Amino acid sequence: MKIAEMSWSQVEAYLRDDDRCALPLGSVEQHANLSLAVDAILSERVAVAAAEPTGVPVFPAIAYGITPYFLAYPGSVSLRVSTYVALVRDVLDSLRRGGFRRVLLVNGHGGNQPAGSLAIEYMADHPEMQVRFHNWWSAPRTSAKVQEIDQVASHASWMENFPWTRLAGVVQPTQRKPMVDLERMRLMGPEQVRAYLGDGNFGGYYERPDEDMLALWQVAVDETRALIEGPWA
């Protein structure tokens, strides 16, 4: 089911009966005290968990995204918008040539929104294709679950602190960080953003009990699976 665990002949055999696949989109950027690869980890993991019962293949995440505002944090990597859109388009072209016709883009990073616009353009250029763009963390049911747990949730806060995004030996702060002014931050350059944010958390508690996190995760998996299963157009 994971492309990383399939051969080309197995994919060819799958395509005789089905033409769906999932392509996770992530980012490598600061996430306060969590892994720099949070967005890539979570987009791929939620896609794999959602697709597993369906047998739909999941490609490895496109790990790098658009995140110029975090470039003053070492380890953060950003692609230009034109580079990113061209990259995703090339991947879609390859999937189409291989025989895939229904593609779910499982996005884990807000800066990757240009891929959503590309999906619409791509379908106009290739009417045989159906490309869905899914922001897994802000989809309706998942977003409602976040609000049910704690209404103050943001980038690098508790809502991204899962057992699989934590770092060994790192102890999280216990306070609830006040929310930053996002409109003000959007006018800042990378160095100003770092000075303003400090550790990188936008606001909220740094962690919640695992019981809360696993309940949130199940909602996200179920919501993503529903999109994989369809109905498609």
Coordinates of C-alpha atoms in Angstrom, one line a residue, residues 12-175:
E12 CA 0.9 -2.0 -12.6
A13 CA -1.3 -4.9 -11.3
Y14 CA -3.1 -2.5 -8.9
L15 CA -3.9 -0.1 -11.8
R16 CA -5.7 -2.8 -13.6
D17 CA -8.5 -2.4 -11.1
D18 CA -8.2 1.0 -9.5
D19 CA -6.7 4.4 -10.4
R20 CA -6.6 6.2 -7.0
C21 CA -3.5 7.2 -5.0
A22 CA -2.5 9.6 -2.3
L23 CA 0.3 12.1 -2.4
P24 CA 1.3 13.7 0.9
L25 CA 2.7 17.3 0.9
G26 CA 4.8 18.5 3.7
S27 CA 7.5 21.0 4.8
V28 CA 10.8 21.1 6.6
E29 CA 10.6 24.1 8.9
Q30 CA 10.9 25.2 12.6
H31 CA 8.2 23.7 14.9
A32 CA 9.5 25.1 18.2
N33 CA 10.6 22.1 20.2
L34 CA 9.2 19.5 17.8
S35 CA 10.8 17.9 14.8
L36 CA 11.6 20.2 11.8
A37 CA 9.8 17.6 9.6
V38 CA 6.5 17.7 11.5
D39 CA 4.5 18.6 8.4
A40 CA 6.0 15.9 6.2
I41 CA 5.7 13.3 9.0
L42 CA 2.1 14.1 9.7
S43 CA 0.9 14.4 6.1
E44 CA 2.4 11.0 5.2
R45 CA 1.3 9.3 8.4
V46 CA -2.3 10.4 8.2
A47 CA -2.4 9.4 4.5
V48 CA -1.0 6.0 5.2
A49 CA -3.3 5.3 8.1
A50 CA -6.3 6.5 6.1
A51 CA -5.5 4.5 3.0
E52 CA -4.5 1.3 4.7
P53 CA -8.0 -0.4 4.7
T54 CA -8.6 0.7 1.2
G55 CA -5.5 -0.6 -0.4
V56 CA -4.9 2.7 -2.2
P57 CA -1.2 3.4 -2.7
V58 CA 0.4 6.3 -0.8
F59 CA 3.5 8.0 -2.3
P60 CA 6.3 9.3 -0.1
A61 CA 5.7 12.8 1.0
I62 CA 7.1 15.7 -0.9
A63 CA 9.0 16.9 2.1
Y64 CA 9.9 20.4 1.1
G65 CA 7.3 23.2 0.8
I66 CA 6.9 27.0 0.8
T67 CA 8.1 28.6 4.1
P68 CA 10.2 31.7 3.5
Y69 CA 9.1 33.3 6.7
F70 CA 11.0 30.7 8.8
L71 CA 14.4 30.9 7.0
A72 CA 16.1 32.6 9.9
Y73 CA 15.6 29.3 11.9
P74 CA 18.4 26.9 11.0
G75 CA 17.2 23.7 9.4
S76 CA 14.2 25.3 7.7
V77 CA 14.1 24.9 3.9
S78 CA 11.9 26.8 1.5
L79 CA 11.1 26.4 -2.2
R80 CA 10.1 29.3 -4.4
V81 CA 6.4 29.2 -5.4
S82 CA 7.3 28.7 -9.0
T83 CA 9.6 25.8 -8.1
Y84 CA 7.1 24.2 -5.9
V85 CA 4.2 24.4 -8.4
A86 CA 6.4 23.0 -11.1
L87 CA 7.5 20.2 -8.9
V88 CA 4.0 19.1 -8.0
R89 CA 2.9 19.5 -11.6
D90 CA 5.8 17.2 -12.7
V91 CA 4.7 14.6 -10.1
L92 CA 1.1 14.8 -11.3
D93 CA 2.3 14.4 -14.9
S94 CA 4.2 11.2 -13.9
L95 CA 1.2 9.8 -12.1
R96 CA -1.1 10.5 -15.0
R97 CA 1.3 8.9 -17.5
G98 CA 1.6 5.8 -15.2
G99 CA -2.2 5.4 -15.2
F100 CA -3.4 7.1 -12.0
R101 CA -6.5 9.2 -12.6
R102 CA -7.8 10.1 -9.1
V103 CA -5.2 11.7 -6.8
L104 CA -5.7 13.0 -3.2
L105 CA -3.1 15.6 -2.2
V106 CA -2.9 15.3 1.6
N107 CA -1.4 18.6 2.6
G108 CA 0.2 19.2 6.0
H109 CA 1.5 22.8 5.6
G110 CA -0.4 26.0 5.1
G111 CA 2.2 27.6 2.9
N112 CA 1.6 24.9 0.3
Q113 CA -1.8 26.4 -0.8
P114 CA -0.5 27.1 -4.4
A115 CA -0.8 23.3 -4.9
G116 CA -4.5 23.6 -4.3
S117 CA -4.8 26.2 -7.1
L118 CA -2.6 24.0 -9.3
A119 CA -5.0 21.0 -8.7
I120 CA -7.9 23.0 -10.2
E121 CA -5.7 24.2 -13.1
Y122 CA -4.4 20.7 -13.7
M123 CA -7.9 19.2 -14.0
A124 CA -8.8 21.9 -16.5
D125 CA -5.8 21.0 -18.6
H126 CA -6.4 17.2 -18.2
P127 CA -10.2 16.5 -17.9
E128 CA -9.6 12.8 -17.4
M129 CA -7.9 13.6 -14.0
Q130 CA -9.5 14.2 -10.6
V131 CA -7.2 15.9 -8.1
R132 CA -8.4 16.7 -4.6
F133 CA -6.5 19.0 -2.3
H134 CA -7.0 18.2 1.4
N135 CA -5.6 20.3 4.3
W136 CA -5.9 17.4 6.8
W137 CA -5.4 19.5 10.0
S138 CA -8.0 22.2 9.1
A139 CA -10.7 20.0 7.4
P140 CA -14.1 20.5 9.0
R141 CA -14.3 17.5 11.4
T142 CA -10.7 17.7 12.4
S143 CA -10.8 21.4 13.0
A144 CA -14.0 21.0 15.1
K145 CA -12.2 18.3 17.2
V146 CA -9.3 20.7 17.8
Q147 CA -11.7 23.4 19.0
E148 CA -13.5 20.8 21.2
I149 CA -10.2 20.0 22.9
D150 CA -8.7 23.5 23.2
Q151 CA -9.7 26.6 21.3
V152 CA -6.1 28.0 21.5
A153 CA -4.2 25.9 19.0
S154 CA -1.7 26.9 16.4
H155 CA 1.6 26.2 14.6
A156 CA 4.0 24.3 16.8
S157 CA 1.6 24.1 19.7
W158 CA -0.1 21.1 21.2
M159 CA -2.1 20.4 18.1
E160 CA 1.1 19.2 16.3
N161 CA 2.6 17.5 19.3
F162 CA 1.9 13.8 18.6
P163 CA 4.1 10.9 19.9
W164 CA 5.6 10.7 16.4
T165 CA 6.6 14.3 16.1
R166 CA 8.3 14.6 19.5
L167 CA 12.0 14.6 20.1
A168 CA 13.7 12.3 22.6
G169 CA 14.8 14.1 25.7
V170 CA 13.0 17.3 25.0
V171 CA 10.8 18.7 27.8
Q172 CA 8.1 21.0 26.7
P173 CA 7.2 24.2 28.5
T174 CA 4.1 24.0 30.7
Q175 CA 2.7 27.5 30.1

